Amino acid sequence: MVDRGASNSDVPDDWLSHPDPVLALNLMGTFDWDLDAGAFHMDAKAHEIFDVRPEEYDGRPESLSGRVPPMEGYRLDAMVSQALKDGSENYGAYFRIRLRDGTLRWTHTQGYIRRDATGRPYRVIGIVRDATRELDEISSRTEQAALDEVRRRQANVVQVVTAALAHARTVQDVIDVLEDTDGLTHLGATSLVMGLVEAGRVRMVAAGPEDSYVPGTRITRLDVKYPMNEVVRHLAPHFIESPEEFAESYPLLWPHITDLKITSAAYLPLIVQARPIGAMGLLYNDRRGFTSEERDILIALGSSIAQSLQRAMFYEQEKDLAEGLQQAMLPRSIPSVPGADIAVRYRAASFGGSLGRDIGGDWYDLIPLPGGRVGAVIGDVQGHDTHAAAVMGQLRIVLKAYATEGHTPATVMARASAFLHELDTDRFATCLYAEADLSTGVVQAVRAGHIDPLMRHTDGSCHRVTVEGGLPLGLSAEFGGLEYPVTTLEMFPGQTLLLCTDGLIEQPGADLDDGMRTLRTLIATGPDDVDDLADRLIDVAEERGGDDDVALLLLRRRSRTAEPGGRLQQHVAPGDPEALTEARHMIGAAVRTWGARDRADEIELVADELITNALMHTEGSAIVTLRALAGSERRLRVEVEDSSSALPRRREAGEAGVSGRGLLLVDRLTDVWGVEARGGGKCVWCEFVLPGAGAS
């Protein structure tokens, strides 16, 4: 019970340090609970009452949970929470604790609630005492008083069990609550059996004590003469008041359960909205018969359990649907990519029991591309519901389609944003797309409002890779900002690129920077194998829990050899010096990786000249493409495409001229070059035979 009648006494702030001697004389322990800090301080007598040694207690109330049985804990938490919420000045409650030797002992606590000027509780100070003798004395005074106490506890059964069932999410959770030793003690039963109605049959889901299963009863037809089947058919409870009545009513079942020494039983139909969903049996070996009050309590209990079961069944159905939809939206398998080790993981969100919300919009994808390239995608659609998952599935498909069509990373992201905007949904999505050439190690990344990737080096160190970003998908199209700058980086053999959603980084009570530092530490100290590392990161996320799902993709480069058909591409817009710098970085990385160091100066000079000409003499941007060609001799091909159809002209530069030498340089330094029409524009190309080239 919670006693709210008395007013709050004047208790000094240092009361725990100087307790009233009268309390000690009356064998009362004292406690001081700081609600803001979560600290729960107890004196020596309180430690003795809880049977907890000082060195075993760390000052947190959760540390006492091992001494308080779950059923008692649910009831006590509910009572104290209500007193804190409704403005009470104090509360009092009897509860049982489990001592070190396993026995149960009644205890009483009285707490005084301190509140600030706004009425917010910030501190609880009080006493705790052994109530065993008190309750024994009350029980021994008169038989009537004992009977009243029994009735009170019986009336509390539904409340206690219902409070415990409120935490049950699945059918097995419901069964566990009822089969728990404390749960059966409250019910007064020796064992419990339960069956669910499925397709015109009763399927046993709880079969009483261990080794008490009756062969042939796992799944039975409704018309079989068993007690659970009968209460389902008749929609009425059946109370069996003696062993003789049990043996006479159910001669097929009784011989199999005689070893249980059953003296009475109560079989209850579990009914929801006038429809039976199952039945439950409570078996007793220490009583005969049921009073009218006991029958009413058990019937009410059956109704509460039926509601919990239906809620659990709905949860499991929606969870199965959500998981099935989520798995259908994610790639069924990740393709094997030569020159790379890949690991992907997904973890669904945990929402503290909310139904139908274990689904989200996080996704990953790996897209094999021509020329030894691969596209890695990580994304997160706003929301945690089936709509978010459906939008995620569509986005994943179109991103893969745009990438495999050969579009540049920036174009892939811009088209995906336009697609999401045209869906006319209120959802947006963050995304990171990285296109890696595994032969050169050049990675071109674009980011749409997503968190940056991480790079783990061969020595185990890890750093955050800064990728320039644009608006999230859907929003960039709505606000007319479809520009997604490309960041070019080089990935050396043995390095690992990590892409993830924010569910892996976010931690309760910490900002994203702290979460990112923690993640970097986990990666740096994690195992070398990408699968083992992915498992560790997901395990940490699972232990931490949280209300967001997690998608994770790890890509490790392990190839040092350029593969025939390698291809890199970069857009360079007019007036964009950073794009020009990134193009030069891409060319330099390709030259080093493709074994063209001896001709590096020539290749970089010619490529720079062609890009500069395209930007100076046309009005649009230039598209730079590098290809590693195989054949009788290894060659590197440079292509610069622009939107002008005007062909380049070779001009003679005067002695003081500063221009006109571009094509002359191209002609002198390359092995072959030419011009070809491309749609409404043209492409100027040139090829270099690589040193030491032989038969491929």
JSON list of N, CA, C and O in Angstrom, two decimals, residues 609-639:
[
{"chain": "A", "resi": 609, "resn": "GLU", "atom": "N", "xyz": [46.20, 19.81, -70.05]},
{"chain": "A", "resi": 609, "resn": "GLU", "atom": "CA", "xyz": [46.03, 20.68, -71.21]},
{"chain": "A", "resi": 609, "resn": "GLU", "atom": "C", "xyz": [44.67, 20.47, -71.85]},
{"chain": "A", "resi": 609, "resn": "GLU", "atom": "O", "xyz": [43.98, 21.45, -72.21]},
{"chain": "A", "resi": 610, "resn": "LEU", "atom": "N", "xyz": [44.24, 19.21, -71.99]},
{"chain": "A", "resi": 610, "resn": "LEU", "atom": "CA", "xyz": [42.94, 18.93, -72.61]},
{"chain": "A", "resi": 610, "resn": "LEU", "atom": "C", "xyz": [41.80, 19.46, -71.75]},
{"chain": "A", "resi": 610, "resn": "LEU", "atom": "O", "xyz": [40.81, 20.00, -72.26]},
{"chain": "A", "resi": 611, "resn": "ILE", "atom": "N", "xyz": [41.91, 19.31, -70.42]},
{"chain": "A", "resi": 611, "resn": "ILE", "atom": "CA", "xyz": [40.85, 19.81, -69.53]},
{"chain": "A", "resi": 611, "resn": "ILE", "atom": "C", "xyz": [40.79, 21.33, -69.61]},
{"chain": "A", "resi": 611, "resn": "ILE", "atom": "O", "xyz": [39.70, 21.92, -69.71]},
{"chain": "A", "resi": 612, "resn": "THR", "atom": "N", "xyz": [41.95, 21.99, -69.60]},
{"chain": "A", "resi": 612, "resn": "THR", "atom": "CA", "xyz": [41.98, 23.46, -69.65]},
{"chain": "A", "resi": 612, "resn": "THR", "atom": "C", "xyz": [41.38, 23.96, -70.96]},
{"chain": "A", "resi": 612, "resn": "THR", "atom": "O", "xyz": [40.62, 24.94, -70.98]},
{"chain": "A", "resi": 613, "resn": "ASN", "atom": "N", "xyz": [41.71, 23.30, -72.07]},
{"chain": "A", "resi": 613, "resn": "ASN", "atom": "CA", "xyz": [41.14, 23.70, -73.37]},
{"chain": "A", "resi": 613, "resn": "ASN", "atom": "C", "xyz": [39.62, 23.58, -73.36]},
{"chain": "A", "resi": 613, "resn": "ASN", "atom": "O", "xyz": [38.91, 24.45, -73.88]},
{"chain": "A", "resi": 614, "resn": "ALA", "atom": "N", "xyz": [39.10, 22.48, -72.80]},
{"chain": "A", "resi": 614, "resn": "ALA", "atom": "CA", "xyz": [37.66, 22.28, -72.78]},
{"chain": "A", "resi": 614, "resn": "ALA", "atom": "C", "xyz": [36.97, 23.36, -71.96]},
{"chain": "A", "resi": 614, "resn": "ALA", "atom": "O", "xyz": [35.89, 23.85, -72.32]},
{"chain": "A", "resi": 615, "resn": "LEU", "atom": "N", "xyz": [37.56, 23.74, -70.85]},
{"chain": "A", "resi": 615, "resn": "LEU", "atom": "CA", "xyz": [36.94, 24.75, -70.00]},
{"chain": "A", "resi": 615, "resn": "LEU", "atom": "C", "xyz": [37.06, 26.15, -70.59]},
{"chain": "A", "resi": 615, "resn": "LEU", "atom": "O", "xyz": [36.16, 26.98, -70.43]},
{"chain": "A", "resi": 616, "resn": "MET", "atom": "N", "xyz": [38.18, 26.46, -71.31]},
{"chain": "A", "resi": 616, "resn": "MET", "atom": "CA", "xyz": [38.39, 27.80, -71.85]},
{"chain": "A", "resi": 616, "resn": "MET", "atom": "C", "xyz": [37.60, 28.04, -73.13]},
{"chain": "A", "resi": 616, "resn": "MET", "atom": "O", "xyz": [37.11, 29.15, -73.36]},
{"chain": "A", "resi": 617, "resn": "HIS", "atom": "N", "xyz": [37.46, 27.03, -73.96]},
{"chain": "A", "resi": 617, "resn": "HIS", "atom": "CA", "xyz": [36.90, 27.24, -75.29]},
{"chain": "A", "resi": 617, "resn": "HIS", "atom": "C", "xyz": [35.47, 26.72, -75.45]},
{"chain": "A", "resi": 617, "resn": "HIS", "atom": "O", "xyz": [34.93, 26.73, -76.55]},
{"chain": "A", "resi": 618, "resn": "THR", "atom": "N", "xyz": [34.87, 26.24, -74.37]},
{"chain": "A", "resi": 618, "resn": "THR", "atom": "CA", "xyz": [33.45, 25.83, -74.41]},
{"chain": "A", "resi": 618, "resn": "THR", "atom": "C", "xyz": [32.75, 26.48, -73.23]},
{"chain": "A", "resi": 618, "resn": "THR", "atom": "O", "xyz": [33.38, 27.00, -72.31]},
{"chain": "A", "resi": 619, "resn": "GLU", "atom": "N", "xyz": [31.43, 26.40, -73.24]},
{"chain": "A", "resi": 619, "resn": "GLU", "atom": "CA", "xyz": [30.65, 27.07, -72.20]},
{"chain": "A", "resi": 619, "resn": "GLU", "atom": "C", "xyz": [30.21, 26.10, -71.10]},
{"chain": "A", "resi": 619, "resn": "GLU", "atom": "O", "xyz": [29.68, 26.53, -70.07]},
{"chain": "A", "resi": 620, "resn": "GLY", "atom": "N", "xyz": [30.40, 24.82, -71.28]},
{"chain": "A", "resi": 620, "resn": "GLY", "atom": "CA", "xyz": [29.94, 23.86, -70.29]},
{"chain": "A", "resi": 620, "resn": "GLY", "atom": "C", "xyz": [31.08, 23.25, -69.50]},
{"chain": "A", "resi": 620, "resn": "GLY", "atom": "O", "xyz": [32.21, 23.75, -69.50]},
{"chain": "A", "resi": 621, "resn": "SER", "atom": "N", "xyz": [30.77, 22.15, -68.84]},
{"chain": "A", "resi": 621, "resn": "SER", "atom": "CA", "xyz": [31.76, 21.45, -68.04]},
{"chain": "A", "resi": 621, "resn": "SER", "atom": "C", "xyz": [32.50, 20.42, -68.89]},
{"chain": "A", "resi": 621, "resn": "SER", "atom": "O", "xyz": [32.12, 20.16, -70.03]},
{"chain": "A", "resi": 622, "resn": "ALA", "atom": "N", "xyz": [33.55, 19.86, -68.31]},
{"chain": "A", "resi": 622, "resn": "ALA", "atom": "CA", "xyz": [34.32, 18.81, -68.98]},
{"chain": "A", "resi": 622, "resn": "ALA", "atom": "C", "xyz": [34.17, 17.51, -68.20]},
{"chain": "A", "resi": 622, "resn": "ALA", "atom": "O", "xyz": [34.09, 17.51, -66.97]},
{"chain": "A", "resi": 623, "resn": "ILE", "atom": "N", "xyz": [34.13, 16.41, -68.94]},
{"chain": "A", "resi": 623, "resn": "ILE", "atom": "CA", "xyz": [34.07, 15.08, -68.32]},
{"chain": "A", "resi": 623, "resn": "ILE", "atom": "C", "xyz": [35.37, 14.38, -68.65]},
{"chain": "A", "resi": 623, "resn": "ILE", "atom": "O", "xyz": [35.69, 14.13, -69.82]},
{"chain": "A", "resi": 624, "resn": "VAL", "atom": "N", "xyz": [36.14, 14.07, -67.60]},
{"chain": "A", "resi": 624, "resn": "VAL", "atom": "CA", "xyz": [37.45, 13.44, -67.77]},
{"chain": "A", "resi": 624, "resn": "VAL", "atom": "C", "xyz": [37.32, 11.96, -67.47]},
{"chain": "A", "resi": 624, "resn": "VAL", "atom": "O", "xyz": [36.82, 11.58, -66.41]},
{"chain": "A", "resi": 625, "resn": "THR", "atom": "N", "xyz": [37.78, 11.12, -68.40]},
{"chain": "A", "resi": 625, "resn": "THR", "atom": "CA", "xyz": [37.70, 9.67, -68.22]},
{"chain": "A", "resi": 625, "resn": "THR", "atom": "C", "xyz": [39.07, 9.07, -68.48]},
{"chain": "A", "resi": 625, "resn": "THR", "atom": "O", "xyz": [39.72, 9.41, -69.47]},
{"chain": "A", "resi": 626, "resn": "LEU", "atom": "N", "xyz": [39.51, 8.18, -67.59]},
{"chain": "A", "resi": 626, "resn": "LEU", "atom": "CA", "xyz": [40.75, 7.43, -67.75]},
{"chain": "A", "resi": 626, "resn": "LEU", "atom": "C", "xyz": [40.41, 5.96, -67.87]},
{"chain": "A", "resi": 626, "resn": "LEU", "atom": "O", "xyz": [39.57, 5.45, -67.11]},
{"chain": "A", "resi": 627, "resn": "ARG", "atom": "N", "xyz": [41.05, 5.28, -68.80]},
{"chain": "A", "resi": 627, "resn": "ARG", "atom": "CA", "xyz": [40.80, 3.85, -68.99]},
{"chain": "A", "resi": 627, "resn": "ARG", "atom": "C", "xyz": [42.14, 3.12, -69.09]},
{"chain": "A", "resi": 627, "resn": "ARG", "atom": "O", "xyz": [43.08, 3.60, -69.71]},
{"chain": "A", "resi": 628, "resn": "ALA", "atom": "N", "xyz": [42.19, 1.93, -68.47]},
{"chain": "A", "resi": 628, "resn": "ALA", "atom": "CA", "xyz": [43.34, 1.03, -68.64]},
{"chain": "A", "resi": 628, "resn": "ALA", "atom": "C", "xyz": [42.94, 0.00, -69.69]},
{"chain": "A", "resi": 628, "resn": "ALA", "atom": "O", "xyz": [42.01, -0.77, -69.50]},
{"chain": "A", "resi": 629, "resn": "LEU", "atom": "N", "xyz": [43.64, 0.02, -70.82]},
{"chain": "A", "resi": 629, "resn": "LEU", "atom": "CA", "xyz": [43.29, -0.84, -71.95]},
{"chain": "A", "resi": 629, "resn": "LEU", "atom": "C", "xyz": [44.25, -2.01, -72.03]},
{"chain": "A", "resi": 629, "resn": "LEU", "atom": "O", "xyz": [45.45, -1.87, -71.78]},
{"chain": "A", "resi": 630, "resn": "ALA", "atom": "N", "xyz": [43.71, -3.17, -72.36]},
{"chain": "A", "resi": 630, "resn": "ALA", "atom": "CA", "xyz": [44.52, -4.37, -72.50]},
{"chain": "A", "resi": 630, "resn": "ALA", "atom": "C", "xyz": [44.55, -4.80, -73.95]},
{"chain": "A", "resi": 630, "resn": "ALA", "atom": "O", "xyz": [43.68, -4.47, -74.75]},
{"chain": "A", "resi": 631, "resn": "GLY", "atom": "N", "xyz": [45.53, -5.56, -74.30]},
{"chain": "A", "resi": 631, "resn": "GLY", "atom": "CA", "xyz": [45.67, -6.05, -75.67]},
{"chain": "A", "resi": 631, "resn": "GLY", "atom": "C", "xyz": [47.09, -6.53, -75.87]},
{"chain": "A", "resi": 631, "resn": "GLY", "atom": "O", "xyz": [47.75, -7.03, -74.95]},
{"chain": "A", "resi": 632, "resn": "SER", "atom": "N", "xyz": [47.61, -6.37, -77.09]},
{"chain": "A", "resi": 632, "resn": "SER", "atom": "CA", "xyz": [48.99, -6.77, -77.34]},
{"chain": "A", "resi": 632, "resn": "SER", "atom": "C", "xyz": [49.97, -5.90, -76.56]},
{"chain": "A", "resi": 632, "resn": "SER", "atom": "O", "xyz": [51.10, -6.28, -76.31]},
{"chain": "A", "resi": 633, "resn": "GLU", "atom": "N", "xyz": [49.51, -4.70, -76.16]},
{"chain": "A", "resi": 633, "resn": "GLU", "atom": "CA", "xyz": [50.33, -3.82, -75.34]},
{"chain": "A", "resi": 633, "resn": "GLU", "atom": "C", "xyz": [49.40, -3.07, -74.39]},
{"chain": "A", "resi": 633, "resn": "GLU", "atom": "O", "xyz": [48.26, -2.74, -74.73]},
{"chain": "A", "resi": 634, "resn": "ARG", "atom": "N", "xyz": [49.91, -2.82, -73.21]},
{"chain": "A", "resi": 634, "resn": "ARG", "atom": "CA", "xyz": [49.11, -2.10, -72.21]},
{"chain": "A", "resi": 634, "resn": "ARG", "atom": "C", "xyz": [49.16, -0.61, -72.51]},
{"chain": "A", "resi": 634, "resn": "ARG", "atom": "O", "xyz": [50.23, -0.05, -72.75]},
{"chain": "A", "resi": 635, "resn": "ARG", "atom": "N", "xyz": [47.98, -0.01, -72.48]},
{"chain": "A", "resi": 635, "resn": "ARG", "atom": "CA", "xyz": [47.88, 1.41, -72.80]},
{"chain": "A", "resi": 635, "resn": "ARG", "atom": "C", "xyz": [46.98, 2.10, -71.79]},
{"chain": "A", "resi": 635, "resn": "ARG", "atom": "O", "xyz": [46.09, 1.49, -71.21]},
{"chain": "A", "resi": 636, "resn": "LEU", "atom": "N", "xyz": [47.21, 3.39, -71.62]},
{"chain": "A", "resi": 636, "resn": "LEU", "atom": "CA", "xyz": [46.36, 4.22, -70.79]},
{"chain": "A", "resi": 636, "resn": "LEU", "atom": "C", "xyz": [45.71, 5.27, -71.69]},
{"chain": "A", "resi": 636, "resn": "LEU", "atom": "O", "xyz": [46.41, 5.97, -72.43]},
{"chain": "A", "resi": 637, "resn": "ARG", "atom": "N", "xyz": [44.40, 5.36, -71.64]},
{"chain": "A", "resi": 637, "resn": "ARG", "atom": "CA", "xyz": [43.65, 6.25, -72.52]},
{"chain": "A", "resi": 637, "resn": "ARG", "atom": "C", "xyz": [43.03, 7.38, -71.69]},
{"chain": "A", "resi": 637, "resn": "ARG", "atom": "O", "xyz": [42.42, 7.13, -70.64]},
{"chain": "A", "resi": 638, "resn": "VAL", "atom": "N", "xyz": [43.20, 8.60, -72.16]},
{"chain": "A", "resi": 638, "resn": "VAL", "atom": "CA", "xyz": [42.61, 9.79, -71.53]},
{"chain": "A", "resi": 638, "resn": "VAL", "atom": "C", "xyz": [41.57, 10.36, -72.47]},
{"chain": "A", "resi": 638, "resn": "VAL", "atom": "O", "xyz": [41.87, 10.60, -73.65]},
{"chain": "A", "resi": 639, "resn": "GLU", "atom": "N", "xyz": [40.35, 10.59, -71.95]},
{"chain": "A", "resi": 639, "resn": "GLU", "atom": "CA", "xyz": [39.28, 11.19, -72.74]},
{"chain": "A", "resi": 639, "resn": "GLU", "atom": "C", "xyz": [38.79, 12.44, -72.03]},
{"chain": "A", "resi": 639, "resn": "GLU", "atom": "O", "xyz": [38.56, 12.41, -70.81]}
]
